[in-house]
């Protein structure tokens, strides 16, 4: 058509009369109109291509969101405002134990536990005004299955005019979470009961120990008086009986002291009383105190100490308690051979104290628990001679002194306890450091 108009336009221009001139004008207008039509056609083609591309993109997005909906891990459903199911994904099918095609058209309330249906209907009423409700818990009844605890989020969606036309539901099975929460709550309750039982045990030990210490001190005092009188009267049999009372009383008093120390540690009532003193002097004094125990056995007590005084800053009484406990244990469990005590200085202003014996030794199994409170090595001798608190108290005191304690042992060959401490201990209050 464009070509035909151009031909007529050229022919009309060859005739200069008025009729031809009007025809030329008309043809010119027609030619311009046709050009505009071509431009409009091209624009329409371009817009159509853009529309097709947009439709294809929209279809891709629709399919993508449909797949996200279909394969989401939570149950997703679409219902009308009355809760009639219109769409459901695979997770909803699994959660409710019913095929998707049988869900469509069914009231969602059908799959709510009978006892929860009033709450569900209240939720439907609430969502009409709230537009979104999140984190609501309901019991969902599976088809031919058990009821499960579900967390529900629901919101409305609207048409183009903004009027709500339906509801989107997210249903999440939280049965495992609720079981875990219940188990955790039970554990917490049991933990509180254990803490209370531990508090009562500590209080009981402290009370009993205090009540026992006073009469035991009196028994020791009177037994010493009796030993003096029997010695004067030269009555060996009576003297021996009084000595037995005295030594057994001392043993019992040491057990009472252990229980008192344990209760103080439990109550965080032990504060280091620091002073500067010669460690070697303390060790030699302790050796003299323990010599009677050594003399009762066919063992030797050997020392490997520095030649010069070793001045340290520590709690003298608490350190003596550590040394006495380790040595008395070594002597108690060694029937022949020797008990060796070694002290040496270490870099970084530290020192080591080693107590080694040739006694019965400790099994690998027992070594893992040796510093736990009330733990005793599995042999008849240890069960009969202690409370299982001594090494636990030693461990706690060493930790408070910013030190460490380790054990190496072999059954039938003996044990070695090694304590490492700073030569100058910093002020510290006992935090509960008993190993459990």
CSV table of C-alpha atoms in Angstrom, one decimal:
chain,number,residue,atom,x,y,z
A,1,UNK,CA,0.0,0.0,0.0
A,2,UNK,CA,2.8,2.4,0.8
A,3,UNK,CA,4.2,1.8,-2.8
A,4,UNK,CA,0.9,2.4,-4.4
A,5,UNK,CA,0.3,5.7,-2.5
A,6,UNK,CA,3.8,6.9,-3.5
A,7,UNK,CA,3.0,6.2,-7.2
A,8,UNK,CA,-0.3,8.1,-7.2
A,9,UNK,CA,1.4,11.0,-5.3
A,10,UNK,CA,4.1,11.3,-8.0
A,11,UNK,CA,1.5,11.1,-10.9
A,12,UNK,CA,-0.6,13.8,-9.3
A,13,UNK,CA,2.3,16.2,-9.0
A,14,UNK,CA,2.7,16.1,-12.8
A,15,UNK,CA,-0.7,17.9,-13.3
A,16,UNK,CA,-0.6,21.4,-11.8
A,17,UNK,CA,-4.4,22.0,-11.8
A,18,UNK,CA,-6.3,22.6,-8.5
A,19,UNK,CA,-7.8,19.2,-8.5
A,20,UNK,CA,-4.5,17.5,-8.8
A,21,UNK,CA,-3.1,19.7,-6.0
A,22,UNK,CA,-5.9,18.7,-3.6
A,23,UNK,CA,-5.2,15.1,-4.5
A,24,UNK,CA,-1.5,15.6,-3.7
A,25,UNK,CA,-2.3,17.0,-0.3
A,26,UNK,CA,-4.7,14.1,0.4
A,27,UNK,CA,-2.2,11.6,-0.7
A,28,UNK,CA,0.5,13.2,1.4
A,29,UNK,CA,-1.7,13.0,4.5
A,30,UNK,CA,-2.5,9.4,3.6
A,31,UNK,CA,1.2,8.6,3.3
A,32,UNK,CA,1.9,10.1,6.7
A,33,UNK,CA,-0.9,8.2,8.2
A,34,UNK,CA,0.4,5.0,6.8
A,35,UNK,CA,3.9,5.7,8.2
A,36,UNK,CA,2.4,6.3,11.6
A,37,UNK,CA,0.5,3.0,11.3
A,38,UNK,CA,3.8,1.3,10.6
A,39,UNK,CA,5.4,2.9,13.6
A,40,UNK,CA,2.4,1.9,15.7
A,41,UNK,CA,2.6,-1.7,14.3
A,42,UNK,CA,6.3,-1.9,15.3
A,43,UNK,CA,5.5,-0.7,18.8
A,44,UNK,CA,2.7,-3.2,19.1
A,45,UNK,CA,5.1,-6.0,18.0
A,46,UNK,CA,7.7,-4.9,20.5
A,47,UNK,CA,5.1,-4.6,23.3
A,48,UNK,CA,3.7,-8.0,22.4
A,49,UNK,CA,7.2,-9.5,22.5
A,50,UNK,CA,7.7,-7.9,25.9
A,51,UNK,CA,4.4,-9.2,27.1
A,52,UNK,CA,5.2,-12.7,26.0
A,53,UNK,CA,8.6,-12.5,27.8
A,54,UNK,CA,6.8,-11.2,30.9
A,55,UNK,CA,4.3,-14.0,30.7
A,56,UNK,CA,7.0,-16.6,30.4
A,57,UNK,CA,8.9,-15.1,33.3
A,58,UNK,CA,5.7,-15.0,35.4
A,59,UNK,CA,5.1,-18.7,34.5
A,60,UNK,CA,8.7,-19.6,35.5
A,61,UNK,CA,8.2,-17.7,38.8
A,62,UNK,CA,4.8,-19.3,39.3
A,63,UNK,CA,6.3,-22.8,38.8
A,64,UNK,CA,9.2,-21.9,41.1
A,65,UNK,CA,6.9,-20.7,43.9
A,66,UNK,CA,4.6,-23.7,43.3
A,67,UNK,CA,7.6,-26.0,43.8
A,68,UNK,CA,8.6,-24.1,46.9
A,69,UNK,CA,5.1,-24.5,48.2
A,70,UNK,CA,4.9,-28.2,47.2
A,71,UNK,CA,8.2,-29.3,48.6
A,72,UNK,CA,8.4,-27.0,51.7
A,73,UNK,CA,9.3,-28.9,54.9
A,74,UNK,CA,6.3,-27.5,56.8
A,75,UNK,CA,2.7,-28.2,55.9
A,76,UNK,CA,1.2,-25.4,53.8
A,77,UNK,CA,-2.5,-25.1,53.0
A,78,UNK,CA,-4.7,-22.5,51.3
A,79,UNK,CA,-8.3,-22.3,52.5
A,80,UNK,CA,-11.3,-20.0,52.0
A,81,UNK,CA,-12.3,-17.7,54.9
A,82,UNK,CA,-14.3,-20.6,56.4
A,83,UNK,CA,-11.4,-23.0,56.5
A,84,UNK,CA,-12.3,-25.1,53.5
A,85,UNK,CA,-9.1,-26.5,52.0
A,86,UNK,CA,-8.3,-25.4,48.4
A,87,UNK,CA,-4.7,-26.3,48.2
A,88,UNK,CA,-2.3,-28.4,50.2
A,89,UNK,CA,1.4,-29.4,49.8
A,90,UNK,CA,3.1,-32.7,50.3
A,91,UNK,CA,4.2,-31.9,53.8
A,92,UNK,CA,0.6,-31.3,54.8
A,93,UNK,CA,-0.3,-34.6,53.1
A,94,UNK,CA,2.3,-36.4,55.2
A,95,UNK,CA,1.5,-34.5,58.4
A,96,UNK,CA,-2.2,-35.2,58.2
A,97,UNK,CA,-1.7,-38.7,56.8
A,98,UNK,CA,-4.1,-38.1,53.9
A,99,UNK,CA,-3.6,-37.7,50.1
A,100,UNK,CA,-3.8,-34.2,48.7
A,101,UNK,CA,-6.7,-34.9,46.4
A,102,UNK,CA,-8.8,-36.0,49.4
A,103,UNK,CA,-7.9,-32.9,51.4
A,104,UNK,CA,-9.3,-30.5,48.8
A,105,UNK,CA,-12.8,-29.4,49.7
A,106,UNK,CA,-12.6,-30.7,53.3
A,107,UNK,CA,-13.0,-28.4,56.3
A,108,UNK,CA,-9.6,-28.0,58.0
A,109,UNK,CA,-11.3,-28.3,61.4
A,110,UNK,CA,-11.8,-32.0,60.5
A,111,UNK,CA,-8.1,-32.6,61.2
A,112,UNK,CA,-8.1,-30.8,64.5
A,113,UNK,CA,-8.3,-32.9,67.7
A,114,UNK,CA,-11.8,-32.9,69.1
A,115,UNK,CA,-10.7,-31.1,72.3
A,116,UNK,CA,-9.1,-28.3,70.3
A,117,UNK,CA,-11.9,-27.5,67.8
A,118,UNK,CA,-13.4,-24.7,69.9
A,119,UNK,CA,-9.9,-23.1,69.9
A,120,UNK,CA,-9.6,-23.6,66.2
A,121,UNK,CA,-13.0,-21.8,65.5
A,122,UNK,CA,-11.9,-19.0,67.8
A,123,UNK,CA,-8.7,-18.7,65.7
A,124,UNK,CA,-10.9,-18.4,62.5
A,125,UNK,CA,-12.8,-15.6,64.1
A,126,UNK,CA,-9.6,-13.9,65.3
A,127,UNK,CA,-7.9,-14.0,61.9
A,128,UNK,CA,-10.7,-12.0,60.2
A,129,UNK,CA,-9.7,-9.0,62.3
A,130,UNK,CA,-6.1,-9.6,63.1
A,131,UNK,CA,-5.1,-10.6,59.5
A,132,UNK,CA,-2.2,-12.7,60.9
A,133,UNK,CA,-1.8,-15.0,63.9
A,134,UNK,CA,1.6,-16.6,64.6
A,135,UNK,CA,2.8,-19.4,66.9
A,136,UNK,CA,-0.6,-20.8,67.9
A,137,UNK,CA,-0.3,-24.3,69.3
A,138,UNK,CA,-3.0,-26.9,68.5
A,139,UNK,CA,-3.3,-30.6,68.6
A,140,UNK,CA,-3.7,-31.9,65.1
A,141,UNK,CA,-5.4,-35.2,64.6
A,142,UNK,CA,-3.9,-37.4,61.9
A,143,UNK,CA,-6.2,-39.5,59.8
A,144,UNK,CA,-6.0,-43.0,61.3
A,145,UNK,CA,-3.1,-41.9,63.4
A,146,UNK,CA,-2.2,-40.2,66.7
A,147,UNK,CA,-2.7,-36.6,67.6
A,148,UNK,CA,0.4,-34.4,67.3
A,149,UNK,CA,1.3,-31.0,68.6
A,150,UNK,CA,1.5,-28.4,65.8
A,151,UNK,CA,2.5,-24.8,65.7
A,152,UNK,CA,0.2,-22.9,63.4
A,153,UNK,CA,0.7,-19.6,61.6
A,154,UNK,CA,-2.2,-18.2,59.5
A,155,UNK,CA,-2.7,-15.0,57.5
A,156,UNK,CA,-5.3,-13.7,55.1
A,157,UNK,CA,-4.7,-12.9,51.5
A,158,UNK,CA,-6.8,-10.4,49.4
A,159,UNK,CA,-8.1,-9.8,45.9
A,160,UNK,CA,-7.2,-6.8,43.7
A,161,UNK,CA,-9.7,-4.6,45.6
A,162,UNK,CA,-8.0,-5.4,48.9
A,163,UNK,CA,-10.9,-7.5,50.2
A,164,UNK,CA,-9.8,-10.7,52.1
A,165,UNK,CA,-10.7,-13.8,50.1
A,166,UNK,CA,-8.8,-16.7,51.7
A,167,UNK,CA,-6.3,-17.9,54.3
A,168,UNK,CA,-2.8,-19.3,54.1
A,169,UNK,CA,-1.8,-21.8,56.7
A,170,UNK,CA,1.6,-23.0,57.9
A,171,UNK,CA,1.4,-26.1,60.1
A,172,UNK,CA,4.7,-27.3,61.8
A,173,UNK,CA,5.0,-30.5,63.7
A,174,UNK,CA,6.6,-29.6,67.0
A,175,UNK,CA,6.0,-32.9,68.8
A,176,UNK,CA,9.7,-33.7,69.1
A,177,UNK,CA,10.4,-30.2,70.3
A,178,UNK,CA,7.7,-30.5,73.0
A,179,UNK,CA,9.1,-33.8,74.1
A,180,UNK,CA,12.6,-32.3,74.3
A,181,UNK,CA,11.2,-29.4,76.3
A,182,UNK,CA,9.5,-31.8,78.7
A,183,UNK,CA,12.6,-33.8,79.0
A,184,UNK,CA,14.7,-30.7,79.7
A,185,UNK,CA,12.1,-29.5,82.3
A,186,UNK,CA,12.4,-32.9,84.0
A,187,UNK,CA,16.2,-32.7,84.0
A,188,UNK,CA,16.1,-29.2,85.4
A,189,UNK,CA,13.7,-30.3,88.1
A,190,UNK,CA,16.0,-33.3,88.9
A,191,UNK,CA,19.0,-31.0,88.9
A,192,UNK,CA,17.3,-28.7,91.4
A,193,UNK,CA,16.5,-31.8,93.6
A,194,UNK,CA,20.1,-32.9,93.3
A,195,UNK,CA,21.4,-29.5,94.3
A,196,UNK,CA,19.1,-29.4,97.3
A,197,UNK,CA,20.2,-32.9,98.2
A,198,UNK,CA,23.8,-31.9,97.9
A,199,UNK,CA,23.2,-28.9,100.1
A,200,UNK,CA,21.5,-31.0,102.7
A,201,UNK,CA,24.3,-33.5,102.6
A,202,UNK,CA,26.9,-30.8,103.0
A,203,UNK,CA,24.9,-29.3,105.9
A,204,UNK,CA,24.5,-32.7,107.5
A,205,UNK,CA,28.3,-33.4,107.2
A,206,UNK,CA,29.1,-30.0,108.7
A,207,UNK,CA,26.7,-30.5,111.6
A,208,UNK,CA,27.7,-34.1,112.4
A,209,UNK,CA,31.4,-33.2,112.1
A,210,UNK,CA,31.0,-30.4,114.6
A,211,UNK,CA,29.0,-32.5,116.9
A,212,UNK,CA,31.5,-35.3,116.8
A,213,UNK,CA,34.7,-33.2,117.1
A,214,UNK,CA,34.0,-31.9,120.6
A,215,UNK,CA,33.5,-35.3,122.3
A,216,UNK,CA,36.3,-36.8,120.3
A,217,UNK,CA,38.7,-34.1,121.5
A,218,UNK,CA,37.7,-34.9,125.0
A,219,UNK,CA,38.3,-38.6,124.5
A,220,UNK,CA,41.8,-37.9,123.2
A,221,UNK,CA,42.5,-35.7,126.1
A,222,UNK,CA,41.3,-38.3,128.7
A,223,UNK,CA,43.2,-41.1,126.9
A,224,UNK,CA,46.4,-39.1,127.2
A,225,UNK,CA,45.8,-38.6,130.9
A,226,UNK,CA,45.2,-42.4,131.2
A,227,UNK,CA,48.4,-43.2,129.4
A,228,UNK,CA,50.3,-41.0,131.8
A,229,UNK,CA,48.7,-42.6,134.8
A,230,UNK,CA,49.2,-46.2,133.6
A,231,UNK,CA,52.8,-45.5,132.7
A,232,UNK,CA,53.4,-44.2,136.2
A,233,UNK,CA,51.7,-47.3,137.6
A,234,UNK,CA,53.8,-49.5,135.3
A,235,UNK,CA,50.8,-51.3,133.9
A,236,UNK,CA,51.8,-52.3,130.4
A,237,UNK,CA,48.5,-53.9,129.5
A,238,UNK,CA,46.4,-50.9,130.5
A,239,UNK,CA,48.9,-48.5,128.9
A,240,UNK,CA,48.6,-50.4,125.6
A,241,UNK,CA,44.8,-50.2,125.7
A,242,UNK,CA,44.9,-46.4,126.4
A,243,UNK,CA,47.4,-46.0,123.5
A,244,UNK,CA,45.0,-47.9,121.2
A,245,UNK,CA,42.2,-45.6,122.3
A,246,UNK,CA,44.4,-42.6,121.6
A,247,UNK,CA,45.6,-43.7,118.2
A,248,UNK,CA,42.1,-44.8,117.0
A,249,UNK,CA,40.7,-41.5,118.3
A,250,UNK,CA,43.4,-39.6,116.3
A,251,UNK,CA,42.3,-41.6,113.2
A,252,UNK,CA,38.7,-40.8,113.8
A,253,UNK,CA,39.5,-37.1,114.4
A,254,UNK,CA,41.3,-36.9,111.1
A,255,UNK,CA,38.2,-38.3,109.4
A,256,UNK,CA,36.1,-35.7,111.1
A,257,UNK,CA,38.5,-33.0,110.1
A,258,UNK,CA,38.2,-34.2,106.5
A,259,UNK,CA,34.4,-34.0,106.6
A,260,UNK,CA,34.7,-30.5,108.1
A,261,UNK,CA,37.1,-29.4,105.4
A,262,UNK,CA,34.8,-30.9,102.8
A,263,UNK,CA,31.8,-29.0,104.1
A,264,UNK,CA,33.8,-25.7,104.2
A,265,UNK,CA,34.9,-26.2,100.7
A,266,UNK,CA,31.4,-26.9,99.6
A,267,UNK,CA,30.2,-23.7,101.3
A,268,UNK,CA,33.2,-21.7,99.8
A,269,UNK,CA,34.3,-20.8,103.3
A,270,UNK,CA,38.0,-21.5,102.8
A,271,UNK,CA,40.2,-18.5,102.3
A,272,UNK,CA,44.0,-18.8,102.0
A,273,UNK,CA,45.9,-17.3,104.9
A,274,UNK,CA,49.2,-16.3,103.1
A,275,UNK,CA,52.5,-16.0,104.8
A,276,UNK,CA,56.2,-16.4,103.8
A,277,UNK,CA,58.0,-19.4,105.2
A,278,UNK,CA,60.6,-22.0,104.4
A,279,UNK,CA,59.1,-25.0,102.6
A,280,UNK,CA,61.9,-27.3,103.6
A,281,UNK,CA,61.3,-26.6,107.3
A,282,UNK,CA,57.6,-27.4,106.9
A,283,UNK,CA,58.5,-30.7,105.1
A,284,UNK,CA,61.0,-31.7,107.8
A,285,UNK,CA,58.5,-30.9,110.5
A,286,UNK,CA,55.8,-33.0,108.8
A,287,UNK,CA,58.3,-35.9,108.4
A,288,UNK,CA,58.8,-35.9,112.2
A,289,UNK,CA,55.0,-36.0,112.7
A,290,UNK,CA,54.6,-38.9,110.3
A,291,UNK,CA,57.6,-40.9,111.5
A,292,UNK,CA,55.6,-43.0,113.9
A,293,UNK,CA,53.5,-44.3,111.0
A,294,UNK,CA,56.7,-45.2,109.1
A,295,UNK,CA,58.2,-46.9,112.1
A,296,UNK,CA,55.2,-49.3,112.3
A,297,UNK,CA,56.1,-50.6,108.8
A,298,UNK,CA,59.2,-52.1,107.2
A,299,UNK,CA,59.6,-49.1,104.8
A,300,UNK,CA,62.1,-46.3,104.4
A,301,UNK,CA,61.2,-42.6,104.1
A,302,UNK,CA,63.6,-40.9,101.7
A,303,UNK,CA,63.9,-37.2,100.8
A,304,UNK,CA,65.5,-35.4,97.9
A,305,UNK,CA,65.4,-31.7,98.8
A,306,UNK,CA,67.4,-28.6,97.8
A,307,UNK,CA,70.4,-27.7,99.9
A,308,UNK,CA,69.3,-24.1,100.6
A,309,UNK,CA,66.1,-22.9,102.3
A,310,UNK,CA,63.2,-22.5,99.8
A,311,UNK,CA,61.2,-19.5,100.8
A,312,UNK,CA,57.6,-19.5,99.5
A,313,UNK,CA,54.4,-17.5,100.1
A,314,UNK,CA,51.5,-19.8,100.7
A,315,UNK,CA,49.0,-20.9,103.4
A,316,UNK,CA,51.2,-22.9,105.7
A,317,UNK,CA,48.4,-25.0,107.3
A,318,UNK,CA,46.7,-25.8,104.0
A,319,UNK,CA,50.0,-26.8,102.4
A,320,UNK,CA,50.7,-29.0,105.4
A,321,UNK,CA,47.3,-30.6,104.9
A,322,UNK,CA,48.2,-31.4,101.3
A,323,UNK,CA,51.6,-32.8,102.2
A,324,UNK,CA,50.3,-34.8,105.1
A,325,UNK,CA,47.5,-36.3,103.1
A,326,UNK,CA,49.7,-37.4,100.2
A,327,UNK,CA,52.4,-38.9,102.5
A,328,UNK,CA,50.0,-40.7,104.9
A,329,UNK,CA,48.3,-42.2,101.8
A,330,UNK,CA,51.6,-43.4,100.5
A,331,UNK,CA,52.6,-44.9,103.8
A,332,UNK,CA,49.2,-46.5,104.3
A,333,UNK,CA,49.3,-48.3,100.9
A,334,UNK,CA,53.0,-49.3,101.1
A,335,UNK,CA,53.9,-52.5,103.0
A,336,UNK,CA,57.5,-52.7,101.9
A,337,UNK,CA,60.1,-50.6,100.1
A,338,UNK,CA,60.1,-46.9,100.5
A,339,UNK,CA,58.3,-43.6,100.2
A,340,UNK,CA,60.3,-40.8,98.5
A,341,UNK,CA,59.7,-37.1,98.8
A,342,UNK,CA,61.3,-34.8,96.2
A,343,UNK,CA,61.2,-31.0,95.9
A,344,UNK,CA,62.7,-28.9,93.2
A,345,UNK,CA,62.4,-25.5,91.7
A,346,UNK,CA,61.0,-25.0,88.2
A,347,UNK,CA,61.2,-22.1,85.7
A,348,UNK,CA,58.7,-19.2,85.9
A,349,UNK,CA,59.1,-19.1,89.7
A,350,UNK,CA,57.3,-22.4,90.3
A,351,UNK,CA,58.2,-25.6,92.3
A,352,UNK,CA,57.3,-29.2,92.2
A,353,UNK,CA,56.5,-31.5,95.1
A,354,UNK,CA,56.6,-35.3,94.3
A,355,UNK,CA,55.5,-38.1,96.6
A,356,UNK,CA,56.4,-41.5,95.3
A,357,UNK,CA,55.9,-44.9,96.8
A,358,UNK,CA,56.4,-48.6,96.1
A,359,UNK,CA,53.0,-49.6,97.2
A,360,UNK,CA,50.1,-51.5,95.7
A,361,UNK,CA,49.5,-49.0,92.9
A,362,UNK,CA,46.3,-47.7,91.3
A,363,UNK,CA,44.5,-49.1,88.3
A,364,UNK,CA,44.0,-47.1,85.1
A,365,UNK,CA,40.3,-47.2,85.7
A,366,UNK,CA,40.6,-45.8,89.2
A,367,UNK,CA,43.1,-43.1,88.2
A,368,UNK,CA,40.4,-41.4,86.1
A,369,UNK,CA,38.3,-40.9,89.2
A,370,UNK,CA,40.9,-40.7,92.0
A,371,UNK,CA,40.3,-37.0,92.7
A,372,UNK,CA,36.5,-37.2,92.9
A,373,UNK,CA,34.8,-36.8,96.2
A,374,UNK,CA,33.9,-40.0,98.0
A,375,UNK,CA,35.7,-42.1,95.5
A,376,UNK,CA,37.9,-44.9,96.8
A,377,UNK,CA,40.3,-47.2,95.1
A,378,UNK,CA,38.6,-50.6,94.7
A,379,UNK,CA,40.4,-52.6,97.3
A,380,UNK,CA,39.5,-53.7,100.8
A,381,UNK,CA,42.2,-51.6,102.5
A,382,UNK,CA,41.0,-48.3,101.1
A,383,UNK,CA,37.4,-49.1,101.8
A,384,UNK,CA,38.2,-49.8,105.5
A,385,UNK,CA,40.5,-46.8,106.1
A,386,UNK,CA,39.0,-43.6,104.7
A,387,UNK,CA,36.0,-41.6,103.6
A,388,UNK,CA,37.2,-40.9,100.0
A,389,UNK,CA,37.5,-37.2,100.7
A,390,UNK,CA,41.2,-36.8,101.2
A,391,UNK,CA,42.4,-36.6,97.6
A,392,UNK,CA,39.3,-34.6,96.6
A,393,UNK,CA,40.2,-32.0,99.2
A,394,UNK,CA,43.9,-32.0,98.1
A,395,UNK,CA,42.8,-31.5,94.5
A,396,UNK,CA,40.6,-28.5,95.5
A,397,UNK,CA,43.3,-26.9,97.6
A,398,UNK,CA,46.0,-27.3,94.9
A,399,UNK,CA,43.6,-25.6,92.4
A,400,UNK,CA,43.0,-22.8,94.8
A,401,UNK,CA,46.8,-22.3,95.1
A,402,UNK,CA,46.9,-21.8,91.3
A,403,UNK,CA,48.6,-25.2,91.0
A,404,UNK,CA,48.1,-28.6,89.5
A,405,UNK,CA,48.3,-32.2,90.6
A,406,UNK,CA,48.8,-35.4,88.5
A,407,UNK,CA,49.1,-39.1,89.3
A,408,UNK,CA,51.1,-41.8,87.6
A,409,UNK,CA,50.7,-45.4,88.8
A,410,UNK,CA,51.0,-49.0,88.0
A,411,UNK,CA,49.3,-51.9,89.8
A,412,UNK,CA,51.8,-53.7,92.0
A,413,UNK,CA,54.6,-51.2,91.4
A,414,UNK,CA,53.5,-48.0,93.2
A,415,UNK,CA,52.3,-44.5,92.6
A,416,UNK,CA,53.6,-41.0,92.1
A,417,UNK,CA,51.7,-37.9,92.9
A,418,UNK,CA,53.2,-34.6,91.5
A,419,UNK,CA,52.1,-31.2,92.7
A,420,UNK,CA,53.2,-28.1,90.9
A,421,UNK,CA,52.7,-24.7,92.6
A,422,UNK,CA,53.8,-21.1,92.2
A,423,UNK,CA,56.4,-20.1,94.8
A,424,UNK,CA,54.3,-17.0,95.5
A,425,UNK,CA,50.6,-17.7,95.6
A,426,UNK,CA,48.2,-14.9,94.9
A,427,UNK,CA,45.5,-14.1,97.4
A,428,UNK,CA,42.5,-16.3,96.6
A,429,UNK,CA,39.2,-17.4,98.2
A,430,UNK,CA,38.2,-21.0,97.7
A,431,UNK,CA,35.7,-21.3,94.9
A,432,UNK,CA,34.2,-24.8,94.8
A,433,UNK,CA,36.9,-26.7,93.0
A,434,UNK,CA,36.1,-30.2,94.1
A,435,UNK,CA,36.3,-32.5,91.1
A,436,UNK,CA,33.1,-34.3,90.2
